[in-house]
Tab-separated table of C-alpha atoms in Angstrom:
chain	number	residue	atom	x	y	z
A	1	MET	CA	-41.819	340.961	133.429
A	2	PRO	CA	-43.447	340.592	136.893
A	3	SER	CA	-40.024	339.915	138.440
A	4	GLN	CA	-38.524	343.213	137.251
A	5	PRO	CA	-40.251	345.483	139.819
A	6	ALA	CA	-39.093	343.156	142.620
A	7	ARG	CA	-35.496	343.355	141.472
A	8	TYR	CA	-35.838	347.117	141.101
A	9	ASP	CA	-37.303	347.415	144.616
A	10	THR	CA	-34.439	345.386	146.087
A	11	LYS	CA	-31.829	347.570	144.429
A	12	LEU	CA	-33.677	350.716	145.492
A	13	LEU	CA	-33.925	349.460	149.082
A	14	MET	CA	-30.212	348.697	149.133
A	15	LEU	CA	-29.426	352.131	147.708
A	16	TRP	CA	-31.482	353.934	150.338
A	17	MET	CA	-30.177	351.772	153.156
A	18	GLY	CA	-26.620	352.385	151.995
A	19	LEU	CA	-27.142	356.139	151.878
A	20	LEU	CA	-28.784	356.050	155.310
A	21	PHE	CA	-25.878	354.124	156.816
A	22	LEU	CA	-23.373	356.510	155.262
A	23	LEU	CA	-25.248	359.571	156.520
A	24	LEU	CA	-25.714	358.231	160.050
A	25	PHE	CA	-22.138	356.999	160.173
A	26	TRP	CA	-20.797	360.342	158.968
A	27	LEU	CA	-22.895	362.433	161.353
A	28	THR	CA	-22.316	360.318	164.453
A	29	ARG	CA	-18.571	360.151	163.847
A	30	LEU	CA	-18.268	363.837	162.927
A	31	ILE	CA	-20.024	365.309	165.980
A	32	ALA	CA	-17.400	366.961	168.235
A	33	ILE	CA	-14.659	365.048	166.415
A	34	ASP	CA	-12.048	367.522	167.631
A	35	ILE	CA	-13.000	367.476	171.327
A	36	PHE	CA	-10.621	364.618	172.204
A	37	PRO	CA	-7.103	366.125	172.530
A	38	LEU	CA	-4.521	365.011	169.971
A	39	PHE	CA	-2.885	361.720	170.898
A	40	ILE	CA	0.856	361.487	170.233
A	41	ASP	CA	0.531	359.026	167.329
A	42	GLU	CA	-1.874	361.410	165.604
A	43	THR	CA	0.719	364.169	165.788
A	44	ILE	CA	3.286	361.779	164.296
A	45	HIS	CA	1.059	361.326	161.241
A	46	ILE	CA	0.322	365.038	160.943
A	47	HIS	CA	4.027	365.769	161.265
A	48	LEU	CA	4.747	363.247	158.498
A	49	GLY	CA	2.505	365.318	156.236
A	50	GLU	CA	4.240	368.521	157.312
A	51	ASP	CA	7.749	367.161	156.707
A	52	GLY	CA	6.614	365.537	153.469
A	53	TYR	CA	5.367	368.875	152.173
A	54	ARG	CA	8.343	370.954	153.339
A	55	LEU	CA	11.225	368.496	153.026
A	56	SER	CA	10.604	365.273	151.100
A	57	PRO	CA	7.632	362.925	150.533
A	58	PHE	CA	9.790	360.070	151.819
A	59	VAL	CA	11.116	361.718	154.974
A	60	ASN	CA	10.769	359.528	158.095
A	61	ALA	CA	10.007	356.537	155.868
A	62	GLU	CA	11.525	354.324	158.573
A	63	LEU	CA	8.297	354.801	160.559
A	64	GLY	CA	6.552	352.578	157.999
A	65	ARG	CA	3.634	354.947	157.317
A	66	VAL	CA	4.603	356.716	154.111
A	67	PHE	CA	1.161	356.704	152.454
A	68	THR	CA	-0.466	357.953	155.664
A	69	GLY	CA	1.936	360.907	155.576
A	70	TRP	CA	0.963	361.524	151.958
A	71	TRP	CA	-2.730	361.549	152.901
A	72	HIS	CA	-2.072	364.219	155.532
A	73	MET	CA	0.151	366.079	153.112
A	74	LEU	CA	-2.718	366.126	150.583
A	75	PHE	CA	-5.059	367.796	153.095
A	76	GLN	CA	-2.270	369.899	154.695
A	77	THR	CA	-3.591	368.873	158.090
A	78	TYR	CA	-0.602	370.440	159.847
A	79	ALA	CA	-1.836	373.939	158.907
A	80	SER	CA	-4.911	373.682	161.134
A	81	GLY	CA	-4.974	374.724	164.770
A	82	THR	CA	-7.354	371.885	165.667
A	83	PRO	CA	-7.500	368.140	164.950
A	84	TRP	CA	-10.663	368.641	162.884
A	85	ILE	CA	-9.154	368.467	159.395
A	86	ALA	CA	-6.787	365.594	160.212
A	87	ARG	CA	-9.538	363.494	161.741
A	88	THR	CA	-12.149	364.351	159.141
A	89	ALA	CA	-9.712	363.391	156.369
A	90	THR	CA	-9.250	360.052	158.141
A	91	LEU	CA	-12.996	359.642	158.597
A	92	LEU	CA	-13.475	359.884	154.826
A	93	LEU	CA	-11.614	356.588	154.543
A	94	SER	CA	-13.897	354.989	157.129
A	95	LEU	CA	-16.869	355.792	154.884
A	96	VAL	CA	-15.233	353.596	152.267
A	97	SER	CA	-14.778	350.867	154.885
A	98	LEU	CA	-18.470	350.992	155.783
A	99	SER	CA	-19.491	350.830	152.116
A	100	THR	CA	-17.173	347.868	151.601
A	101	VAL	CA	-18.592	345.975	154.589
A	102	VAL	CA	-22.186	346.553	153.453
A	103	GLY	CA	-21.326	345.606	149.861
A	104	LEU	CA	-19.468	342.457	150.897
A	105	GLY	CA	-22.313	341.355	153.162
A	106	ARG	CA	-24.812	341.842	150.348
A	107	ARG	CA	-22.630	339.946	147.882
A	108	ILE	CA	-22.239	336.981	150.250
A	109	ALA	CA	-25.731	336.635	151.754
A	110	GLY	CA	-28.052	339.241	150.295
A	111	VAL	CA	-29.446	342.623	151.227
A	112	TRP	CA	-30.112	341.839	154.879
A	113	ALA	CA	-26.550	340.707	155.479
A	114	GLY	CA	-25.498	344.154	154.284
A	115	VAL	CA	-28.070	345.800	156.543
A	116	PHE	CA	-27.031	343.797	159.626
A	117	GLY	CA	-23.337	344.272	158.838
A	118	GLY	CA	-23.814	348.016	158.457
A	119	LEU	CA	-25.640	348.226	161.780
A	120	PHE	CA	-22.935	346.238	163.564
A	121	TYR	CA	-20.303	348.592	162.179
A	122	LEU	CA	-22.305	351.746	162.867
A	123	LEU	CA	-22.967	350.738	166.493
A	124	SER	CA	-19.462	349.483	167.309
A	125	SER	CA	-17.995	351.547	170.151
A	126	TYR	CA	-14.564	350.239	169.170
A	127	HIS	CA	-14.762	351.801	165.718
A	128	MET	CA	-16.518	354.859	167.148
A	129	PHE	CA	-13.406	355.551	169.205
A	130	TYR	CA	-10.556	354.597	166.905
A	131	GLU	CA	-11.974	355.915	163.623
A	132	ARG	CA	-12.421	359.391	165.124
A	133	LEU	CA	-8.640	359.595	165.616
A	134	ALA	CA	-6.140	360.495	162.875
A	135	LEU	CA	-4.369	357.131	163.017
A	136	ALA	CA	-2.670	355.218	160.208
A	137	ASP	CA	-4.714	352.148	161.138
A	138	SER	CA	-7.899	353.575	159.573
A	139	MET	CA	-6.278	354.079	156.179
A	140	ALA	CA	-4.620	350.657	156.275
A	141	ASN	CA	-7.857	348.965	157.395
A	142	THR	CA	-9.830	350.519	154.540
A	143	ALA	CA	-7.359	349.199	151.979
A	144	VAL	CA	-7.373	345.723	153.584
A	145	LEU	CA	-11.175	345.555	153.501
A	146	LEU	CA	-11.164	346.555	149.831
A	147	ALA	CA	-8.643	343.787	149.146
A	148	ILE	CA	-10.916	341.284	150.924
A	149	TYR	CA	-13.884	342.505	148.863
A	150	PHE	CA	-12.176	342.214	145.479
A	151	ALA	CA	-10.667	338.853	146.412
A	152	TYR	CA	-14.139	337.518	147.279
A	153	ARG	CA	-15.234	338.101	143.689
A	154	LEU	CA	-13.189	335.001	142.864
A	155	ARG	CA	-16.238	333.152	144.222
A	156	SER	CA	-18.145	333.985	141.066
A	157	ARG	CA	-15.474	334.669	138.410
A	158	VAL	CA	-11.800	334.462	137.565
A	159	ASN	CA	-10.852	337.976	136.568
A	160	SER	CA	-7.338	339.381	136.321
A	161	ARG	CA	-8.583	342.877	137.127
A	162	ASP	CA	-9.907	341.657	140.500
A	163	ALA	CA	-6.562	339.990	141.174
A	164	LEU	CA	-4.671	343.168	140.326
A	165	LEU	CA	-6.970	345.268	142.523
A	166	THR	CA	-6.577	342.829	145.403
A	167	GLY	CA	-2.798	343.060	145.199
A	168	LEU	CA	-2.871	346.838	144.723
A	169	PHE	CA	-4.974	347.456	147.815
A	170	LEU	CA	-2.794	345.156	149.903
A	171	PHE	CA	0.216	347.201	148.808
A	172	ILE	CA	-1.600	350.459	149.656
A	173	ALA	CA	-2.427	349.062	153.090
A	174	PHE	CA	1.217	348.139	153.615
A	175	GLY	CA	2.346	351.596	152.528
A	176	ALA	CA	-0.103	353.145	154.993
A	177	LYS	CA	1.154	351.008	157.866
A	178	THR	CA	3.536	348.082	157.663
A	179	SER	CA	1.814	346.200	160.492
A	180	VAL	CA	-0.829	344.928	158.012
A	181	LEU	CA	1.720	342.594	156.398
A	182	PRO	CA	-0.066	339.469	157.803
A	183	TYR	CA	-3.022	340.305	155.542
A	184	TYR	CA	-0.904	339.478	152.498
A	185	GLY	CA	-2.332	335.999	152.965
A	186	ILE	CA	-5.735	337.184	151.640
A	187	PRO	CA	-5.093	336.019	148.038
A	188	ILE	CA	-4.039	332.612	149.367
A	189	ALA	CA	-7.201	332.410	151.484
A	190	ALA	CA	-9.298	333.270	148.424
A	191	GLY	CA	-7.501	330.747	146.223
A	192	LEU	CA	-8.005	327.960	148.764
A	193	ALA	CA	-11.536	328.728	149.918
A	194	LEU	CA	-13.409	330.145	146.925
A	195	HIS	CA	-13.745	327.342	144.395
A	196	PRO	CA	-16.975	326.450	142.591
A	197	THR	CA	-16.722	322.842	141.398
A	198	GLU	CA	-16.846	323.736	137.710
A	199	ARG	CA	-13.688	325.881	137.853
A	200	PRO	CA	-10.287	324.273	137.202
A	201	TRP	CA	-7.847	324.631	140.082
A	202	ARG	CA	-5.230	325.906	137.652
A	203	GLN	CA	-7.263	329.074	137.015
A	204	GLN	CA	-7.603	329.745	140.712
A	205	MET	CA	-3.921	329.301	141.314
A	206	MET	CA	-3.112	331.648	138.439
A	207	TRP	CA	-5.475	334.239	139.935
A	208	THR	CA	-3.818	333.796	143.335
A	209	GLY	CA	-0.395	334.174	141.780
A	210	VAL	CA	-1.376	337.407	140.013
A	211	ALA	CA	-2.887	338.914	143.190
A	212	LEU	CA	-0.048	337.892	145.490
A	213	GLY	CA	2.578	338.705	142.876
A	214	THR	CA	1.135	342.203	142.441
A	215	ALA	CA	1.204	342.869	146.180
A	216	LEU	CA	4.692	341.449	146.704
A	217	GLY	CA	6.104	342.917	143.508
A	218	LEU	CA	4.928	346.450	144.315
A	219	THR	CA	6.120	346.046	147.897
A	220	VAL	CA	9.603	344.875	146.941
A	221	LEU	CA	9.911	347.621	144.324
A	222	PHE	CA	8.781	350.268	146.822
A	223	VAL	CA	11.175	349.090	149.535
A	224	LEU	CA	14.006	348.883	146.996
A	225	ILE	CA	13.391	352.456	145.818
A	226	LEU	CA	13.351	353.713	149.400
A	227	THR	CA	16.538	351.779	150.168
A	228	LEU	CA	18.295	353.317	147.150
A	229	LEU	CA	17.176	356.744	148.378
A	230	GLY	CA	18.723	355.988	151.758
A	231	TYR	CA	15.532	355.254	153.725
A	232	ASP	CA	15.152	352.160	155.904
A	233	PHE	CA	11.447	351.417	155.537
A	234	LEU	CA	11.145	348.105	157.384
A	235	SER	CA	13.495	348.172	160.370
A	236	ASN	CA	11.252	350.194	162.691
A	237	TRP	CA	8.298	347.859	162.271
A	238	VAL	CA	10.334	344.647	162.365
A	239	SER	CA	12.210	345.656	165.522
A	240	TYR	CA	8.995	346.746	167.220
A	241	ALA	CA	6.930	343.711	166.233
A	242	ALA	CA	9.658	341.165	166.967
A	243	THR	CA	11.116	342.516	170.189
A	244	SER	CA	9.206	345.676	171.171
A	245	ARG	CA	12.732	347.198	170.881
A	246	GLN	CA	13.925	345.273	173.910
A	247	GLU	CA	17.390	343.749	173.955
A	248	VAL	CA	17.160	340.414	172.154
A	249	SER	CA	17.980	337.412	174.306
A	250	ASP	CA	17.271	333.697	174.261
A	251	SER	CA	14.603	334.157	176.907
A	252	LEU	CA	12.908	336.906	174.887
A	253	VAL	CA	12.922	334.811	171.712
A	254	ALA	CA	11.518	331.887	173.679
A	255	SER	CA	8.770	334.079	175.127
A	256	VAL	CA	7.701	335.231	171.655
A	257	PHE	CA	6.968	331.631	170.687
A	258	SER	CA	5.606	330.654	174.086
A	259	LEU	CA	2.086	329.217	174.037
A	260	GLU	CA	1.584	330.618	177.526
A	261	ARG	CA	2.436	334.091	176.336
A	262	ILE	CA	0.185	333.787	173.287
A	263	GLY	CA	-2.601	332.677	175.604
A	264	ARG	CA	-2.074	335.797	177.725
A	265	ASN	CA	-2.229	337.933	174.588
A	266	ILE	CA	-5.502	336.308	173.550
A	267	VAL	CA	-7.009	336.970	176.982
A	268	TYR	CA	-5.718	340.556	176.946
A	269	VAL	CA	-7.172	341.356	173.511
A	270	THR	CA	-10.460	339.563	174.194
A	271	ARG	CA	-11.029	341.455	177.450
A	272	ALA	CA	-10.376	344.772	175.724
A	273	LEU	CA	-12.742	344.007	172.841
A	274	ILE	CA	-15.425	342.886	175.293
A	275	GLY	CA	-14.992	346.251	176.987
A	276	TYR	CA	-15.845	347.968	173.724
A	277	ILE	CA	-18.687	345.890	172.281
A	278	GLY	CA	-19.820	343.526	175.038
A	279	ALA	CA	-19.330	339.860	175.877
A	280	GLY	CA	-22.527	338.799	174.113
A	281	VAL	CA	-21.395	340.014	170.694
A	282	ILE	CA	-17.964	338.411	171.094
A	283	LEU	CA	-19.411	335.070	172.235
A	284	PHE	CA	-21.960	335.061	169.429
A	285	GLY	CA	-19.192	335.898	166.963
A	286	VAL	CA	-17.122	332.920	168.144
A	287	GLU	CA	-20.158	330.643	167.741
A	288	VAL	CA	-20.617	332.018	164.231
A	289	LEU	CA	-17.006	331.232	163.349
A	290	VAL	CA	-17.509	327.655	164.533
A	291	THR	CA	-20.677	327.459	162.422
A	292	LEU	CA	-18.841	328.705	159.335
A	293	ALA	CA	-16.055	326.181	159.947
A	294	VAL	CA	-18.579	323.326	160.221
A	295	ARG	CA	-20.161	324.503	156.966
A	296	ARG	CA	-16.690	324.665	155.379
A	297	ARG	CA	-17.045	328.321	154.482
A	298	TRP	CA	-13.464	329.239	155.084
A	299	TYR	CA	-12.751	332.504	153.297
A	300	LEU	CA	-13.656	335.134	155.915
A	301	LEU	CA	-12.660	332.674	158.627
A	302	LEU	CA	-9.125	332.492	157.202
A	303	CYS	CA	-9.006	336.281	156.812
A	304	ILE	CA	-9.631	336.505	160.570
A	305	ILE	CA	-7.614	333.584	161.917
A	306	GLY	CA	-4.396	333.992	159.906
A	307	PRO	CA	-3.696	337.656	160.773
A	308	SER	CA	-4.924	337.122	164.334
A	309	LEU	CA	-2.345	334.387	164.926
A	310	ALA	CA	0.395	336.664	163.594
A	311	MET	CA	-0.726	339.530	165.840
A	312	TRP	CA	-0.905	337.279	168.903
A	313	PHE	CA	2.707	336.223	168.233
A	314	SER	CA	3.778	339.886	168.167
A	315	VAL	CA	5.505	341.146	171.303
A	316	PRO	CA	3.612	344.474	171.553
A	317	GLN	CA	-0.171	344.186	171.790
A	318	GLU	CA	-2.054	347.253	170.583
A	319	ILE	CA	-5.843	347.038	170.617
A	320	ARG	CA	-6.089	349.404	167.650
A	321	TYR	CA	-4.541	346.701	165.423
A	322	TRP	CA	-7.757	344.665	165.607
A	323	GLY	CA	-10.077	346.884	163.548
A	324	VAL	CA	-10.277	344.593	160.521
A	325	SER	CA	-10.587	341.358	162.508
A	326	LEU	CA	-13.377	342.789	164.639
A	327	VAL	CA	-15.379	344.149	161.728
A	328	LEU	CA	-15.005	340.799	159.926
A	329	LEU	CA	-16.218	339.009	163.054
A	330	MET	CA	-19.298	341.242	163.095
A	331	LEU	CA	-19.784	340.789	159.346
A	332	CYS	CA	-19.705	336.997	159.761
A	333	SER	CA	-22.377	337.360	162.454
A	334	ALA	CA	-24.443	339.492	160.090
A	335	ILE	CA	-24.131	336.904	157.314
A	336	VAL	CA	-25.276	334.010	159.535
A	337	LEU	CA	-28.161	336.074	160.925
A	338	ALA	CA	-29.249	336.983	157.404
A	339	GLU	CA	-29.186	333.341	156.341
A	340	ILE	CA	-31.124	332.215	159.412
A	341	THR	CA	-33.853	334.815	158.795
A	342	HIS	CA	-33.936	334.415	155.011
A	343	ARG	CA	-37.440	335.123	153.651
A	344	GLN	CA	-38.713	335.773	157.199
A	345	PRO	CA	-39.361	339.549	157.341
A	346	ALA	CA	-40.663	339.440	160.913
A	347	PHE	CA	-37.451	337.876	162.206
A	348	GLN	CA	-35.358	340.301	160.163
A	349	VAL	CA	-37.122	343.193	161.870
A	350	VAL	CA	-36.520	341.516	165.241
A	351	ILE	CA	-32.779	341.298	164.506
A	352	VAL	CA	-32.709	344.983	163.595
A	353	GLY	CA	-34.493	345.745	166.870
A	354	LEU	CA	-32.030	343.652	168.881
A	355	LEU	CA	-29.091	345.423	167.250
A	356	LEU	CA	-30.628	348.800	168.064
A	357	ILE	CA	-31.137	347.720	171.683
A	358	TRP	CA	-27.499	346.604	171.832
A	359	GLY	CA	-26.507	349.976	170.443
A	360	ALA	CA	-28.662	351.821	172.962
A	361	PHE	CA	-26.929	350.107	175.885
A	362	GLN	CA	-23.379	349.797	174.513
A	363	TRP	CA	-22.800	352.447	171.851
A	364	LEU	CA	-25.022	355.365	172.856
A	365	PRO	CA	-23.582	355.977	176.371
A	366	PHE	CA	-20.090	355.656	174.913
A	367	SER	CA	-20.883	358.132	172.130
A	368	LEU	CA	-22.455	360.679	174.481
A	369	LYS	CA	-19.217	360.734	176.477
A	370	ALA	CA	-17.191	361.001	173.258
A	371	TRP	CA	-19.242	363.998	172.129
A	372	GLN	CA	-19.452	365.827	175.451
A	373	HIS	CA	-16.853	364.763	178.030
A	374	PRO	CA	-14.182	362.494	176.530
A	375	ILE	CA	-12.113	362.378	179.707
A	376	ASP	CA	-14.844	360.091	181.099
A	377	LEU	CA	-14.925	357.736	178.115
A	378	PRO	CA	-15.534	354.169	179.364
A	379	LEU	CA	-12.467	352.753	177.635
A	380	PRO	CA	-10.988	349.410	178.682
A	381	ALA	CA	-8.371	350.001	181.387
A	382	THR	CA	-5.370	349.446	179.111
A	383	ASP	CA	-6.619	351.888	176.475
A	384	ARG	CA	-7.597	354.445	179.097
A	385	ASP	CA	-4.073	354.335	180.487
A	386	GLN	CA	-2.642	354.843	177.010
A	387	TYR	CA	-4.961	357.405	175.422
A	388	ILE	CA	-6.029	359.447	178.463
A	389	ASN	CA	-3.730	358.892	181.461
A	390	SER	CA	-0.282	358.565	179.866
A	391	ASP	CA	2.199	361.241	178.827
A	392	ALA	CA	1.274	360.404	175.210
A	393	SER	CA	-2.207	361.878	175.615
A	394	GLY	CA	-3.122	365.465	174.861
A	395	PHE	CA	-5.137	366.097	178.007
A	396	GLY	CA	-3.993	369.177	179.902
A	397	LEU	CA	-2.443	370.788	176.832
A	398	PRO	CA	-5.442	372.962	175.857
A	399	GLU	CA	-5.503	374.295	179.442
A	400	ALA	CA	-1.772	375.082	179.246
A	401	ARG	CA	-2.225	376.896	175.949
A	402	ASP	CA	-5.194	378.912	177.213
A	403	TYR	CA	-3.289	379.863	180.346
A	404	LEU	CA	-0.265	381.122	178.410
A	405	ALA	CA	-2.459	382.964	175.908
A	406	GLN	CA	-3.143	385.539	178.666
A	407	TYR	CA	0.529	386.605	178.689
A	408	PRO	CA	2.811	388.367	176.167
A	409	VAL	CA	4.335	385.100	174.996
A	410	THR	CA	6.735	385.086	172.065
A	411	GLU	CA	7.997	381.520	172.416
A	412	VAL	CA	7.219	378.413	174.439
A	413	ILE	CA	9.680	375.582	174.960
A	414	GLY	CA	7.645	372.407	175.339
A	415	ILE	CA	9.619	369.825	177.272
A	416	LEU	CA	6.994	367.095	177.186
A	417	SER	CA	6.371	363.898	175.258
A	418	ASN	CA	3.437	365.135	173.183
A	419	CYS	CA	4.929	368.534	172.394
A	420	GLN	CA	3.878	368.450	168.737
A	421	SER	CA	0.252	368.397	169.826
A	422	LEU	CA	0.844	371.599	171.789
A	423	ARG	CA	2.603	373.125	168.776
A	424	TYR	CA	-0.227	372.376	166.359
A	425	MET	CA	-2.967	373.664	168.656
A	426	SER	CA	-1.007	376.840	169.501
A	427	GLN	CA	-0.189	378.045	165.990
A	428	GLU	CA	-2.538	381.023	166.240
A	429	TYR	CA	-1.214	382.036	169.664
A	430	PHE	CA	2.564	381.620	169.874
A	431	GLU	CA	5.497	379.611	168.585
A	432	VAL	CA	6.275	376.310	170.321
A	433	ILE	CA	9.743	374.755	170.221
A	434	CYS	CA	9.829	370.977	170.630
A	435	PRO	CA	13.323	369.710	171.576
A	436	ASN	CA	14.348	366.072	171.336
A	437	ILE	CA	13.449	363.990	174.387
A	438	ASN	CA	14.826	360.522	174.996
A	439	PRO	CA	12.942	358.168	177.355
A	440	ASN	CA	16.266	356.916	178.725
A	441	GLY	CA	16.964	360.351	180.220
A	442	SER	CA	20.096	361.011	178.156
A	443	GLU	CA	18.828	364.431	177.054
A	444	LYS	CA	18.328	365.862	180.552
A	445	ALA	CA	21.511	367.917	180.543
A	446	ALA	CA	20.893	369.219	177.030
A	447	LEU	CA	17.347	370.247	177.969
A	448	THR	CA	18.615	372.123	181.014
A	449	ASN	CA	21.162	373.930	178.852
A	450	LEU	CA	18.448	374.789	176.317
A	451	MET	CA	16.377	376.504	178.992
A	452	ASN	CA	19.351	378.407	180.389
A	453	GLU	CA	20.412	379.592	176.938
A	454	ASN	CA	16.952	380.958	176.099
A	455	ARG	CA	16.285	383.078	179.175
A	456	ARG	CA	14.828	386.248	177.683
A	457	ASN	CA	11.575	388.179	177.858
A	458	GLY	CA	8.536	386.435	176.439
A	459	VAL	CA	9.960	382.912	176.688
A	460	TYR	CA	8.106	380.345	178.765
A	461	VAL	CA	8.646	376.653	179.471
A	462	ILE	CA	6.155	373.830	179.948
A	463	LEU	CA	7.642	370.902	181.845
A	464	GLU	CA	6.137	367.459	182.151
A	465	ASP	CA	6.462	365.480	185.368
A	466	SER	CA	8.430	362.587	183.897
A	467	PRO	CA	11.589	360.828	185.108
A	468	TYR	CA	13.485	361.555	181.877
A	469	ILE	CA	12.767	365.321	181.929
A	470	PRO	CA	14.363	367.959	184.219
A	471	ALA	CA	12.394	368.319	187.443
A	472	SER	CA	12.314	372.127	187.291
A	473	ALA	CA	13.208	375.109	185.115
A	474	PRO	CA	15.051	378.348	185.813
A	475	GLY	CA	12.917	381.402	186.381
A	476	THR	CA	9.503	381.720	188.018
A	477	LEU	CA	7.010	378.903	188.535
A	478	MET	CA	3.680	380.286	187.338
A	479	THR	CA	1.186	377.414	187.656
A	480	ALA	CA	0.735	373.659	187.643
A	481	ILE	CA	-1.835	371.769	185.590
A	482	GLU	CA	-2.996	368.371	186.787
A	483	ARG	CA	-3.652	365.773	184.124
A	484	PRO	CA	-5.895	362.677	184.317
A	485	ALA	CA	-5.022	360.221	187.103
A	486	GLY	CA	-2.455	362.714	188.401
A	487	LYS	CA	0.158	361.404	185.946
A	488	ALA	CA	2.593	363.446	183.825
A	489	ASN	CA	1.341	366.721	185.307
A	490	LEU	CA	2.483	369.979	183.733
A	491	THR	CA	4.250	372.993	185.240
A	492	ILE	CA	4.635	376.345	183.490
A	493	TYR	CA	7.631	378.615	184.051
A	494	ASP	CA	8.460	382.150	183.017
A	495	ILE	CA	12.196	381.909	182.303
A	496	SER	CA	12.743	385.568	181.383
A	497	GLU	CA	15.681	387.170	183.213
């Protein structure tokens, strides 16, 4: 009987800590979540929901993000004039990710591993940035983490329900974004690494077969159904991952499998992640992985290394692909810290204090910029170029909308890369037409004709300063709007006759 209150206190502590993490995570991520202008990939996902609702749930399946489109279709995110609903719907999934990380840490190394893991996740500037955007990666990452959690339960039992859930969540992750395909090795990692001595290997292999068979079976069935309906689900991802849609040549194929190139990718990704969470956390995480390898605790290690190798082989290198690997690296650190400080409350408090200090220097300044002045976010240079400085960003579009809102506008022709962002944010003001734009410049003549054919009162044009877009429009130049770094600036024309 004396042990019962202790067990009750532990469960109660975990409950309150879990609720606290969820509340802090929700509030810190939700503050000013719509202040960062819509990035072009966000509008792709919102548009998937719009087309899915109005045309077909499988439309644009070739983009490899069908389930993400369904999620946006469920919340009708396209009907809002701000990114708030789209991003908040995505943030709901990140709450599940946080709960999964805390629960997995607790299952592996006790309550304090869950506490440390939750703090790492809460104070990660990387996740603070990416999980406040309406990207498919968040949905896919949540499903992958759930698969890792249910697969870990093989450590204590052989249960067909866990195997089925592992395979199901891998399939959901794949349906959300095909780039998670390397994580289909999770059941294999569990079957190889989670084996108490009293369990026959045959049972583990059967469990692995059920989990992997569920994932692959659902995937093949889904792709087959889409193929029969006339949708090419895989080609977009395969062509992008294998060649970045460059012309395939012997030299390109050789470069994909070049150790030198893989080394450059590793350096590129590592520098970017250091920019988000600091060199100290990355170095400590690498030391932790070595420690786990020495101790022959391979499960989480394999869940990091296997997909990482696949991503380093990929031609395109997107930092947002590393959400799961980074959170697993931090979780491994939390597990080792919890084991080092086991039954030493003073040291556990010290670790919490050190994490809070790290957060105060790394996360807090980043978050203040995210909440108040996102154009000054201290992103790594490559991500700043992509999300703020490039023509794919949404910066400058709110100013263009507000400028045009002063005039009797009936229609705006948006000749710019991220036109859908302008269309969604302008729904309450005026109609925006978004013509096709090809980066190779083949649409220039058609775009010029479009402007000439629509010269009537109330029609305005927004042009982007890009080499594949006409340099000017007919009519009267009204104003120019400078965007970050002076790139892809906007000009507004009144093309009425």
